[in-house]
């Protein structure tokens, strides 16, 4: 695998750290800015909104630019957003800074996936995407806990300065390691990128992402009350258990990339099916501490097996203009984050029990399987040759030939 993939992974590590670290810093931020924790929670939503808006917008705006230049510019915007967060004087300015920090997220992963697959032979495309995503999953193991501890001991502003430093390292890595010959501007331009969004298979692939990862976030958003209320863990143990989720996600991401290079569709169906099983077993697994730890690890593994296959599938459905659709898949991922948390919250509000969000997640995973099945049926119908159709052509004089 090219060393240039390391540059993409460094950028992904920084993005993954800043995305998830806010959850652990909410009490510190709320106390410092004299706001309530629910109000501080809007900082998480502001980042997600930036991702959803920025992913297609920035990918479309940079359609004619060199992809290497785009990646560096996106990471520069990421550094600026986190630096603004560190120096934000109040809640309003911090909300705006978090929104700016989220803008480059989706486009970076979208364009980065295109660059990664262009640097490897076809039989290694899924693995190249999984290695870029490796930075995101490792962030949940090392980046987020370290940044959270930094914020708790040095102040939350120090965390965002640290993330900005990671972004500067990523810019240097991109400048030195990404080869120029793999990053030319696509010839299709904005018109071609937008035309790709008229494809039904593209929308079915995006729908699979929303449903499949919505299943993950329906459970993961409420995993802390499950671990403390059902499994009996102390709150001080939750951080370590969430690191286990990161370990599972990293293993699933690498496994999914390797398997998808052999069977893209088979890996996707297998990952979604495994997610259904894991989530359906959550109420049983949350009864003891050891099985609850296993459940959290398996949740990360099953969910992230589908990460690189889904990203690659979206790109293949728009092979002539993949940058916009690849970025749109990251917007779909964040819609899944918000939608899954909302669906899981409905189950809790209805009084169905502490582990009920996992069961609603299982239902969303089944929906994801259904959408993936519909996409498969559409693909088969498009490539299937007509059956029993005879076309008559000109028959040369003296010949009884019939051409089919």
mmCIF file of C-alpha atoms in Angstrom:
data_model
loop_
_atom_site.group_PDB
_atom_site.id
_atom_site.type_symbol
_atom_site.label_atom_id
_atom_site.label_comp_id
_atom_site.label_asym_id
_atom_site.label_seq_id
_atom_site.Cartn_x
_atom_site.Cartn_y
_atom_site.Cartn_z
ATOM 1 C CA UNK A 1 0.000 0.000 0.000
ATOM 2 C CA UNK A 2 1.321 3.516 -0.826
ATOM 3 C CA UNK A 3 2.816 5.518 2.029
ATOM 4 C CA UNK A 4 0.583 8.393 0.891
ATOM 5 C CA UNK A 5 -2.351 6.635 2.544
ATOM 6 C CA UNK A 6 -0.693 7.508 5.858
ATOM 7 C CA UNK A 7 -1.277 11.204 5.127
ATOM 8 C CA UNK A 8 -4.994 10.558 4.634
ATOM 9 C CA UNK A 9 -5.091 8.509 7.841
ATOM 10 C CA UNK A 10 -3.461 11.347 9.825
ATOM 11 C CA UNK A 11 -6.123 13.749 8.584
ATOM 12 C CA UNK A 12 -8.838 11.220 9.429
ATOM 13 C CA UNK A 13 -7.362 10.833 12.929
ATOM 14 C CA UNK A 14 -7.637 14.559 13.567
ATOM 15 C CA UNK A 15 -11.176 14.725 12.203
ATOM 16 C CA UNK A 16 -12.300 11.724 14.240
ATOM 17 C CA UNK A 17 -10.796 13.206 17.396
ATOM 18 C CA UNK A 18 -12.505 16.586 17.089
ATOM 19 C CA UNK A 19 -15.829 14.999 16.126
ATOM 20 C CA UNK A 20 -16.183 12.788 19.200
ATOM 21 C CA UNK A 21 -14.163 14.595 21.884
ATOM 22 C CA UNK A 22 -16.895 17.164 22.519
ATOM 23 C CA UNK A 23 -19.086 14.471 24.147
ATOM 24 C CA UNK A 24 -16.535 14.052 26.939
ATOM 25 C CA UNK A 25 -15.924 17.785 27.359
ATOM 26 C CA UNK A 26 -19.534 18.954 27.615
ATOM 27 C CA UNK A 27 -19.482 19.432 31.429
ATOM 28 C CA UNK A 28 -16.215 21.411 31.275
ATOM 29 C CA UNK A 29 -17.424 23.622 28.425
ATOM 30 C CA UNK A 30 -20.803 24.198 30.086
ATOM 31 C CA UNK A 31 -19.155 25.188 33.364
ATOM 32 C CA UNK A 32 -16.645 27.534 31.731
ATOM 33 C CA UNK A 33 -19.196 29.307 29.507
ATOM 34 C CA UNK A 34 -21.911 29.332 32.208
ATOM 35 C CA UNK A 35 -24.462 27.430 30.150
ATOM 36 C CA UNK A 36 -26.454 24.253 30.787
ATOM 37 C CA UNK A 37 -25.237 20.859 29.583
ATOM 38 C CA UNK A 38 -28.231 20.530 27.173
ATOM 39 C CA UNK A 39 -27.235 23.888 25.673
ATOM 40 C CA UNK A 40 -23.638 22.703 25.385
ATOM 41 C CA UNK A 41 -24.981 19.623 23.590
ATOM 42 C CA UNK A 42 -25.898 21.897 20.677
ATOM 43 C CA UNK A 43 -22.152 22.092 19.980
ATOM 44 C CA UNK A 44 -22.305 18.450 18.886
ATOM 45 C CA UNK A 45 -25.258 19.208 16.607
ATOM 46 C CA UNK A 46 -23.495 22.263 15.136
ATOM 47 C CA UNK A 47 -20.562 20.103 14.063
ATOM 48 C CA UNK A 48 -22.871 17.482 12.500
ATOM 49 C CA UNK A 49 -24.786 20.214 10.664
ATOM 50 C CA UNK A 50 -21.506 21.492 9.264
ATOM 51 C CA UNK A 51 -20.684 18.007 7.966
ATOM 52 C CA UNK A 52 -24.062 17.540 6.276
ATOM 53 C CA UNK A 53 -23.950 20.962 4.601
ATOM 54 C CA UNK A 54 -20.245 21.055 3.850
ATOM 55 C CA UNK A 55 -19.855 17.586 2.330
ATOM 56 C CA UNK A 56 -21.811 18.121 -0.921
ATOM 57 C CA UNK A 57 -21.272 21.895 -1.035
ATOM 58 C CA UNK A 58 -17.466 21.841 -0.834
ATOM 59 C CA UNK A 59 -17.171 18.770 -3.058
ATOM 60 C CA UNK A 60 -19.237 20.536 -5.732
ATOM 61 C CA UNK A 61 -17.395 23.851 -5.346
ATOM 62 C CA UNK A 62 -13.995 22.193 -5.808
ATOM 63 C CA UNK A 63 -14.989 19.849 -8.641
ATOM 64 C CA UNK A 64 -12.505 21.413 -11.105
ATOM 65 C CA UNK A 65 -9.589 21.650 -8.674
ATOM 66 C CA UNK A 66 -6.684 19.255 -8.210
ATOM 67 C CA UNK A 67 -7.688 16.760 -5.540
ATOM 68 C CA UNK A 68 -4.343 17.150 -3.781
ATOM 69 C CA UNK A 69 -4.959 20.901 -3.516
ATOM 70 C CA UNK A 70 -8.516 20.276 -2.320
ATOM 71 C CA UNK A 71 -7.363 17.952 0.471
ATOM 72 C CA UNK A 72 -4.792 20.468 1.725
ATOM 73 C CA UNK A 73 -7.333 23.318 1.584
ATOM 74 C CA UNK A 74 -9.928 21.264 3.459
ATOM 75 C CA UNK A 75 -7.450 20.435 6.187
ATOM 76 C CA UNK A 76 -6.493 24.125 6.432
ATOM 77 C CA UNK A 77 -10.186 24.937 7.000
ATOM 78 C CA UNK A 78 -10.253 22.206 9.642
ATOM 79 C CA UNK A 79 -7.287 23.795 11.448
ATOM 80 C CA UNK A 80 -8.938 27.225 11.287
ATOM 81 C CA UNK A 81 -12.210 25.904 12.718
ATOM 82 C CA UNK A 82 -10.513 24.229 15.665
ATOM 83 C CA UNK A 83 -8.299 27.240 16.366
ATOM 84 C CA UNK A 84 -11.421 29.426 16.393
ATOM 85 C CA UNK A 85 -13.007 26.961 18.824
ATOM 86 C CA UNK A 86 -10.019 27.278 21.154
ATOM 87 C CA UNK A 87 -10.288 31.066 21.279
ATOM 88 C CA UNK A 88 -14.085 31.403 21.146
ATOM 89 C CA UNK A 89 -15.145 33.972 23.782
ATOM 90 C CA UNK A 90 -18.688 32.702 24.239
ATOM 91 C CA UNK A 91 -21.244 30.044 23.370
ATOM 92 C CA UNK A 92 -22.432 31.710 20.152
ATOM 93 C CA UNK A 93 -18.948 32.039 18.702
ATOM 94 C CA UNK A 94 -18.109 28.475 19.758
ATOM 95 C CA UNK A 95 -21.230 27.204 17.983
ATOM 96 C CA UNK A 96 -20.101 28.989 14.812
ATOM 97 C CA UNK A 97 -16.559 27.630 15.151
ATOM 98 C CA UNK A 98 -17.817 24.066 15.602
ATOM 99 C CA UNK A 99 -19.950 24.472 12.481
ATOM 100 C CA UNK A 100 -16.872 25.629 10.539
ATOM 101 C CA UNK A 101 -14.873 22.669 11.922
ATOM 102 C CA UNK A 102 -17.488 20.277 10.540
ATOM 103 C CA UNK A 103 -17.611 21.766 7.041
ATOM 104 C CA UNK A 104 -14.492 19.999 5.638
ATOM 105 C CA UNK A 105 -15.203 16.630 7.312
ATOM 106 C CA UNK A 106 -17.336 14.947 4.652
ATOM 107 C CA UNK A 107 -15.528 16.402 1.652
ATOM 108 C CA UNK A 108 -12.148 15.320 3.067
ATOM 109 C CA UNK A 109 -13.251 11.709 3.429
ATOM 110 C CA UNK A 110 -15.094 11.800 0.104
ATOM 111 C CA UNK A 111 -12.232 13.234 -1.950
ATOM 112 C CA UNK A 112 -9.696 11.251 0.091
ATOM 113 C CA UNK A 113 -11.440 7.988 -0.784
ATOM 114 C CA UNK A 114 -11.225 8.855 -4.488
ATOM 115 C CA UNK A 115 -7.512 9.666 -4.187
ATOM 116 C CA UNK A 116 -6.859 6.490 -2.172
ATOM 117 C CA UNK A 117 -8.505 4.197 -4.740
ATOM 118 C CA UNK A 118 -6.654 5.898 -7.600
ATOM 119 C CA UNK A 119 -3.298 5.022 -6.024
ATOM 120 C CA UNK A 120 -3.829 1.244 -5.900
ATOM 121 C CA UNK A 121 -4.753 -1.545 -8.326
ATOM 122 C CA UNK A 122 -8.472 -2.451 -8.589
ATOM 123 C CA UNK A 123 -8.137 -5.528 -6.361
ATOM 124 C CA UNK A 124 -6.976 -3.345 -3.429
ATOM 125 C CA UNK A 125 -9.449 -0.458 -3.621
ATOM 126 C CA UNK A 126 -11.509 -1.409 -0.569
ATOM 127 C CA UNK A 127 -8.380 -1.930 1.515
ATOM 128 C CA UNK A 128 -7.069 1.504 0.540
ATOM 129 C CA UNK A 129 -10.320 3.108 1.748
ATOM 130 C CA UNK A 130 -10.207 1.094 4.983
ATOM 131 C CA UNK A 131 -6.648 2.299 5.667
ATOM 132 C CA UNK A 132 -7.790 5.901 5.335
ATOM 133 C CA UNK A 133 -10.707 5.176 7.702
ATOM 134 C CA UNK A 134 -8.190 3.590 10.080
ATOM 135 C CA UNK A 135 -7.370 7.083 11.314
ATOM 136 C CA UNK A 136 -11.025 7.596 12.242
ATOM 137 C CA UNK A 137 -11.340 4.353 14.203
ATOM 138 C CA UNK A 138 -7.961 4.721 15.953
ATOM 139 C CA UNK A 139 -9.117 8.174 17.057
ATOM 140 C CA UNK A 140 -11.753 6.439 19.188
ATOM 141 C CA UNK A 141 -9.059 4.322 20.871
ATOM 142 C CA UNK A 142 -6.325 6.895 21.434
ATOM 143 C CA UNK A 143 -7.230 10.346 20.149
ATOM 144 C CA UNK A 144 -10.521 10.921 21.946
ATOM 145 C CA UNK A 145 -9.413 9.609 25.385
ATOM 146 C CA UNK A 146 -6.135 11.558 25.212
ATOM 147 C CA UNK A 147 -7.868 14.739 24.072
ATOM 148 C CA UNK A 148 -10.504 14.353 26.781
ATOM 149 C CA UNK A 149 -7.838 13.986 29.478
ATOM 150 C CA UNK A 150 -6.021 16.999 28.090
ATOM 151 C CA UNK A 151 -9.209 19.030 28.278
ATOM 152 C CA UNK A 152 -9.941 17.937 31.833
ATOM 153 C CA UNK A 153 -6.457 18.786 33.115
ATOM 154 C CA UNK A 154 -5.384 21.718 30.917
ATOM 155 C CA UNK A 155 -8.778 23.148 29.999
ATOM 156 C CA UNK A 156 -11.036 22.359 27.057
ATOM 157 C CA UNK A 157 -9.439 25.091 24.928
ATOM 158 C CA UNK A 158 -6.122 23.221 25.032
ATOM 159 C CA UNK A 159 -7.864 20.239 23.427
ATOM 160 C CA UNK A 160 -8.794 22.198 20.328
ATOM 161 C CA UNK A 161 -5.314 23.690 20.068
ATOM 162 C CA UNK A 162 -3.963 20.135 20.182
ATOM 163 C CA UNK A 163 -6.358 19.051 17.431
ATOM 164 C CA UNK A 164 -5.250 22.060 15.357
ATOM 165 C CA UNK A 165 -1.659 20.831 15.710
ATOM 166 C CA UNK A 166 -2.714 17.419 14.391
ATOM 167 C CA UNK A 167 -4.273 19.213 11.421
ATOM 168 C CA UNK A 168 -0.977 21.002 10.695
ATOM 169 C CA UNK A 169 0.838 17.646 10.728
ATOM 170 C CA UNK A 170 -1.781 16.319 8.309
ATOM 171 C CA UNK A 171 -1.240 19.289 5.954
ATOM 172 C CA UNK A 172 2.508 18.635 5.892
ATOM 173 C CA UNK A 173 1.912 14.928 5.298
ATOM 174 C CA UNK A 174 -0.492 15.607 2.432
ATOM 175 C CA UNK A 175 1.914 18.070 0.813
ATOM 176 C CA UNK A 176 4.892 15.688 0.957
ATOM 177 C CA UNK A 177 3.290 12.266 0.477
ATOM 178 C CA UNK A 178 0.360 12.667 -1.925
ATOM 179 C CA UNK A 179 1.753 12.310 -5.478
ATOM 180 C CA UNK A 180 0.623 14.927 -7.972
ATOM 181 C CA UNK A 181 0.094 12.394 -10.778
ATOM 182 C CA UNK A 182 -2.858 10.791 -8.948
ATOM 183 C CA UNK A 183 -4.638 14.001 -8.058
ATOM 184 C CA UNK A 184 -5.484 15.756 -11.328
ATOM 185 C CA UNK A 185 -8.795 17.564 -11.532
ATOM 186 C CA UNK A 186 -11.596 15.322 -12.870
ATOM 187 C CA UNK A 187 -12.656 16.093 -16.420
ATOM 188 C CA UNK A 188 -16.372 15.848 -15.688
ATOM 189 C CA UNK A 189 -16.529 19.016 -13.590
ATOM 190 C CA UNK A 190 -19.539 20.171 -11.597
ATOM 191 C CA UNK A 191 -22.090 19.241 -14.274
ATOM 192 C CA UNK A 192 -20.882 15.639 -14.351
ATOM 193 C CA UNK A 193 -20.744 15.396 -10.556
ATOM 194 C CA UNK A 194 -24.328 16.645 -10.227
ATOM 195 C CA UNK A 195 -25.515 14.309 -12.984
ATOM 196 C CA UNK A 196 -24.306 11.346 -10.916
ATOM 197 C CA UNK A 197 -26.877 12.214 -8.243
ATOM 198 C CA UNK A 198 -29.695 11.406 -10.666
ATOM 199 C CA UNK A 199 -28.796 7.718 -10.468
ATOM 200 C CA UNK A 200 -31.168 5.423 -8.532
ATOM 201 C CA UNK A 201 -28.344 3.012 -7.529
ATOM 202 C CA UNK A 202 -26.456 5.945 -5.962
ATOM 203 C CA UNK A 203 -29.460 6.895 -3.825
ATOM 204 C CA UNK A 204 -30.035 3.276 -2.815
ATOM 205 C CA UNK A 205 -26.397 3.038 -1.708
ATOM 206 C CA UNK A 206 -26.762 6.274 0.287
ATOM 207 C CA UNK A 207 -29.981 4.926 1.807
ATOM 208 C CA UNK A 208 -28.143 1.803 2.910
ATOM 209 C CA UNK A 209 -25.590 3.995 4.699
ATOM 210 C CA UNK A 210 -28.312 5.957 6.508
ATOM 211 C CA UNK A 211 -30.165 2.834 7.656
ATOM 212 C CA UNK A 212 -27.085 0.716 8.424
ATOM 213 C CA UNK A 213 -25.198 3.302 10.449
ATOM 214 C CA UNK A 214 -28.445 4.615 11.896
ATOM 215 C CA UNK A 215 -28.692 1.159 13.472
ATOM 216 C CA UNK A 216 -25.269 1.657 15.059
ATOM 217 C CA UNK A 217 -26.037 5.084 16.499
ATOM 218 C CA UNK A 218 -29.463 4.073 17.791
ATOM 219 C CA UNK A 219 -27.601 1.840 20.259
ATOM 220 C CA UNK A 220 -24.230 3.595 20.632
ATOM 221 C CA UNK A 221 -25.814 6.945 21.547
ATOM 222 C CA UNK A 222 -27.261 5.306 24.675
ATOM 223 C CA UNK A 223 -24.556 2.765 25.427
ATOM 224 C CA UNK A 224 -23.523 4.550 28.647
ATOM 225 C CA UNK A 225 -26.912 4.131 30.396
ATOM 226 C CA UNK A 226 -26.976 0.531 29.144
ATOM 227 C CA UNK A 227 -23.583 -0.194 30.688
ATOM 228 C CA UNK A 228 -24.358 1.513 34.007
ATOM 229 C CA UNK A 229 -28.073 0.724 34.306
ATOM 230 C CA UNK A 230 -28.269 -2.791 32.860
ATOM 231 C CA UNK A 231 -24.749 -4.262 33.107
ATOM 232 C CA UNK A 232 -23.920 -2.638 36.465
ATOM 233 C CA UNK A 233 -20.689 -0.868 35.522
ATOM 234 C CA UNK A 234 -19.539 2.213 37.435
ATOM 235 C CA UNK A 235 -19.468 5.441 35.440
ATOM 236 C CA UNK A 236 -15.677 5.576 35.809
ATOM 237 C CA UNK A 237 -15.380 2.381 33.724
ATOM 238 C CA UNK A 238 -17.308 3.701 30.725
ATOM 239 C CA UNK A 239 -14.312 5.425 29.075
ATOM 240 C CA UNK A 240 -12.372 2.148 28.952
ATOM 241 C CA UNK A 241 -15.383 0.311 27.556
ATOM 242 C CA UNK A 242 -15.811 2.915 24.833
ATOM 243 C CA UNK A 243 -12.172 2.305 23.917
ATOM 244 C CA UNK A 244 -13.175 -1.345 23.406
ATOM 245 C CA UNK A 245 -15.735 -0.106 20.901
ATOM 246 C CA UNK A 246 -12.871 1.632 19.091
ATOM 247 C CA UNK A 247 -10.842 -1.588 19.083
ATOM 248 C CA UNK A 248 -13.795 -3.456 17.589
ATOM 249 C CA UNK A 249 -14.367 -0.708 15.012
ATOM 250 C CA UNK A 250 -10.700 -0.790 13.972
ATOM 251 C CA UNK A 251 -10.760 -4.576 13.564
ATOM 252 C CA UNK A 252 -14.046 -4.430 11.652
ATOM 253 C CA UNK A 253 -12.774 -1.677 9.378
ATOM 254 C CA UNK A 254 -9.625 -3.607 8.415
ATOM 255 C CA UNK A 255 -11.556 -6.866 8.018
ATOM 256 C CA UNK A 256 -14.220 -5.199 5.895
ATOM 257 C CA UNK A 257 -11.642 -3.680 3.575
ATOM 258 C CA UNK A 258 -9.915 -7.008 3.003
ATOM 259 C CA UNK A 259 -13.142 -8.964 2.497
ATOM 260 C CA UNK A 260 -14.711 -6.341 0.229
ATOM 261 C CA UNK A 261 -11.831 -6.649 -2.232
ATOM 262 C CA UNK A 262 -12.966 -10.248 -2.726
ATOM 263 C CA UNK A 263 -16.733 -9.709 -2.551
ATOM 264 C CA UNK A 264 -18.077 -6.193 -2.146
ATOM 265 C CA UNK A 265 -21.736 -7.137 -2.012
ATOM 266 C CA UNK A 266 -21.165 -10.237 0.114
ATOM 267 C CA UNK A 267 -19.223 -8.227 2.701
ATOM 268 C CA UNK A 268 -21.982 -5.627 2.863
ATOM 269 C CA UNK A 269 -24.739 -8.188 3.381
ATOM 270 C CA UNK A 270 -22.632 -10.116 5.891
ATOM 271 C CA UNK A 271 -21.818 -6.979 7.885
ATOM 272 C CA UNK A 272 -25.432 -5.808 8.035
ATOM 273 C CA UNK A 273 -26.609 -9.305 8.969
ATOM 274 C CA UNK A 274 -24.023 -9.475 11.765
ATOM 275 C CA UNK A 275 -25.173 -6.069 13.008
ATOM 276 C CA UNK A 276 -28.769 -7.319 13.210
ATOM 277 C CA UNK A 277 -27.672 -10.300 15.301
ATOM 278 C CA UNK A 278 -25.430 -8.294 17.664
ATOM 279 C CA UNK A 279 -28.076 -5.639 18.315
ATOM 280 C CA UNK A 280 -30.833 -8.218 18.803
ATOM 281 C CA UNK A 281 -28.665 -9.952 21.426
ATOM 282 C CA UNK A 282 -27.878 -6.722 23.310
ATOM 283 C CA UNK A 283 -30.619 -7.163 25.987
ATOM 284 C CA UNK A 284 -29.190 -10.609 26.787
ATOM 285 C CA UNK A 285 -25.523 -9.553 26.622
ATOM 286 C CA UNK A 286 -26.083 -6.556 28.911
ATOM 287 C CA UNK A 287 -26.956 -8.792 31.862
ATOM 288 C CA UNK A 288 -23.349 -9.378 32.975
ATOM 289 C CA UNK A 289 -20.230 -7.223 32.904
ATOM 290 C CA UNK A 290 -18.078 -9.511 30.768
ATOM 291 C CA UNK A 291 -20.773 -10.084 28.131
ATOM 292 C CA UNK A 292 -21.556 -6.351 28.047
ATOM 293 C CA UNK A 293 -17.894 -5.609 27.266
ATOM 294 C CA UNK A 294 -18.069 -8.235 24.509
ATOM 295 C CA UNK A 295 -21.257 -6.650 23.146
ATOM 296 C CA UNK A 296 -19.659 -3.206 22.870
ATOM 297 C CA UNK A 297 -16.645 -4.660 21.044
ATOM 298 C CA UNK A 298 -18.793 -6.690 18.648
ATOM 299 C CA UNK A 299 -20.976 -3.654 17.946
ATOM 300 C CA UNK A 300 -17.949 -1.730 16.684
ATOM 301 C CA UNK A 301 -16.747 -4.695 14.635
ATOM 302 C CA UNK A 302 -20.086 -5.481 12.950
ATOM 303 C CA UNK A 303 -20.866 -1.848 12.153
ATOM 304 C CA UNK A 304 -17.502 -0.894 10.658
ATOM 305 C CA UNK A 305 -17.200 -4.020 8.516
ATOM 306 C CA UNK A 306 -19.657 -2.192 6.248
ATOM 307 C CA UNK A 307 -17.756 1.142 6.203
ATOM 308 C CA UNK A 308 -15.390 0.712 3.260
ATOM 309 C CA UNK A 309 -17.810 -1.467 1.209
ATOM 310 C CA UNK A 310 -20.480 1.249 1.419
ATOM 311 C CA UNK A 311 -18.009 4.005 0.522
ATOM 312 C CA UNK A 312 -16.684 2.030 -2.439
ATOM 313 C CA UNK A 313 -20.167 1.063 -3.625
ATOM 314 C CA UNK A 314 -21.300 4.690 -3.732
ATOM 315 C CA UNK A 315 -18.186 5.605 -5.701
ATOM 316 C CA UNK A 316 -18.657 2.752 -8.174
ATOM 317 C CA UNK A 317 -22.259 3.754 -8.848
ATOM 318 C CA UNK A 318 -20.946 7.162 -9.955
ATOM 319 C CA UNK A 319 -17.633 6.022 -11.389
ATOM 320 C CA UNK A 320 -17.427 8.879 -13.913
ATOM 321 C CA UNK A 321 -17.889 11.550 -11.218
ATOM 322 C CA UNK A 322 -17.265 10.005 -7.786
ATOM 323 C CA UNK A 323 -16.130 12.975 -5.658
ATOM 324 C CA UNK A 324 -19.552 14.477 -4.923
ATOM 325 C CA UNK A 325 -21.279 11.152 -4.262
ATOM 326 C CA UNK A 326 -18.372 9.962 -2.132
ATOM 327 C CA UNK A 327 -18.675 13.114 -0.034
ATOM 328 C CA UNK A 328 -22.464 12.753 0.071
ATOM 329 C CA UNK A 329 -21.948 9.347 1.679
ATOM 330 C CA UNK A 330 -20.245 11.082 4.596
ATOM 331 C CA UNK A 331 -23.227 13.413 4.901
ATOM 332 C CA UNK A 332 -25.426 10.298 4.945
ATOM 333 C CA UNK A 333 -23.273 8.899 7.753
ATOM 334 C CA UNK A 334 -23.920 11.984 9.876
ATOM 335 C CA UNK A 335 -27.637 11.895 9.075
ATOM 336 C CA UNK A 336 -27.501 8.328 10.365
ATOM 337 C CA UNK A 337 -25.859 9.631 13.532
ATOM 338 C CA UNK A 338 -28.662 12.120 14.194
ATOM 339 C CA UNK A 339 -31.499 9.890 12.976
ATOM 340 C CA UNK A 340 -30.320 6.799 14.825
ATOM 341 C CA UNK A 341 -29.988 8.709 18.100
ATOM 342 C CA UNK A 342 -33.502 10.101 17.601
ATOM 343 C CA UNK A 343 -35.030 6.665 16.950
ATOM 344 C CA UNK A 344 -33.229 5.151 19.939
ATOM 345 C CA UNK A 345 -34.434 8.026 22.107
ATOM 346 C CA UNK A 346 -38.038 7.368 21.084
ATOM 347 C CA UNK A 347 -37.739 3.813 22.415
ATOM 348 C CA UNK A 348 -36.413 5.075 25.751
ATOM 349 C CA UNK A 349 -39.075 7.773 26.000
ATOM 350 C CA UNK A 350 -41.765 5.157 25.373
ATOM 351 C CA UNK A 351 -40.590 3.283 28.474
ATOM 352 C CA UNK A 352 -39.499 0.137 26.651
ATOM 353 C CA UNK A 353 -36.414 -0.345 28.821
ATOM 354 C CA UNK A 354 -32.755 0.635 29.025
ATOM 355 C CA UNK A 355 -31.664 -1.717 26.238
ATOM 356 C CA UNK A 356 -34.593 -0.926 23.908
ATOM 357 C CA UNK A 357 -32.505 1.418 21.688
ATOM 358 C CA UNK A 358 -30.482 -1.617 20.607
ATOM 359 C CA UNK A 359 -33.646 -3.393 19.459
ATOM 360 C CA UNK A 360 -34.738 -0.367 17.445
ATOM 361 C CA UNK A 361 -31.227 -0.389 15.992
ATOM 362 C CA UNK A 362 -31.726 -4.011 14.959
ATOM 363 C CA UNK A 363 -34.861 -2.919 13.130
ATOM 364 C CA UNK A 364 -32.914 -0.217 11.287
ATOM 365 C CA UNK A 365 -30.247 -2.775 10.331
ATOM 366 C CA UNK A 366 -32.991 -4.990 8.861
ATOM 367 C CA UNK A 367 -34.170 -1.939 6.901
ATOM 368 C CA UNK A 368 -30.608 -1.468 5.691
ATOM 369 C CA UNK A 369 -30.539 -5.062 4.480
ATOM 370 C CA UNK A 370 -33.781 -4.417 2.622
ATOM 371 C CA UNK A 371 -32.413 -1.304 0.896
ATOM 372 C CA UNK A 372 -29.196 -3.150 0.012
ATOM 373 C CA UNK A 373 -31.305 -5.990 -1.404
ATOM 374 C CA UNK A 374 -33.298 -3.518 -3.500
ATOM 375 C CA UNK A 375 -30.020 -2.052 -4.811
ATOM 376 C CA UNK A 376 -28.844 -5.544 -5.740
ATOM 377 C CA UNK A 377 -32.128 -6.238 -7.581
ATOM 378 C CA UNK A 378 -31.831 -2.964 -9.520
ATOM 379 C CA UNK A 379 -28.254 -3.789 -10.522
ATOM 380 C CA UNK A 380 -29.216 -7.258 -11.720
ATOM 381 C CA UNK A 381 -32.104 -5.907 -13.748
ATOM 382 C CA UNK A 382 -29.849 -3.349 -15.390
ATOM 383 C CA UNK A 383 -27.189 -5.829 -16.465
ATOM 384 C CA UNK A 384 -29.423 -8.797 -17.273
ATOM 385 C CA UNK A 385 -29.565 -9.509 -21.027
ATOM 386 C CA UNK A 386 -33.012 -9.552 -22.675
ATOM 387 C CA UNK A 387 -34.522 -13.031 -22.758
ATOM 388 C CA UNK A 388 -36.270 -14.585 -25.746
ATOM 389 C CA UNK A 389 -35.927 -11.543 -27.928
ATOM 390 C CA UNK A 390 -35.182 -12.123 -31.640
ATOM 391 C CA UNK A 391 -34.000 -9.307 -33.857
ATOM 392 C CA UNK A 392 -34.260 -9.752 -37.600
ATOM 393 C CA UNK A 393 -31.513 -8.239 -39.709
ATOM 394 C CA UNK A 394 -30.899 -8.048 -43.399
ATOM 395 C CA UNK A 395 -30.575 -11.547 -44.844
ATOM 396 C CA UNK A 396 -28.170 -11.780 -47.765
ATOM 397 C CA UNK A 397 -29.636 -13.121 -50.982
ATOM 398 C CA UNK A 398 -29.474 -16.879 -51.106
ATOM 399 C CA UNK A 399 -28.978 -17.218 -47.368
ATOM 400 C CA UNK A 400 -31.341 -18.625 -44.726
ATOM 401 C CA UNK A 401 -29.354 -17.197 -41.859
ATOM 402 C CA UNK A 402 -31.219 -15.701 -38.959
ATOM 403 C CA UNK A 403 -29.296 -13.395 -36.660
ATOM 404 C CA UNK A 404 -30.224 -13.300 -32.978
#
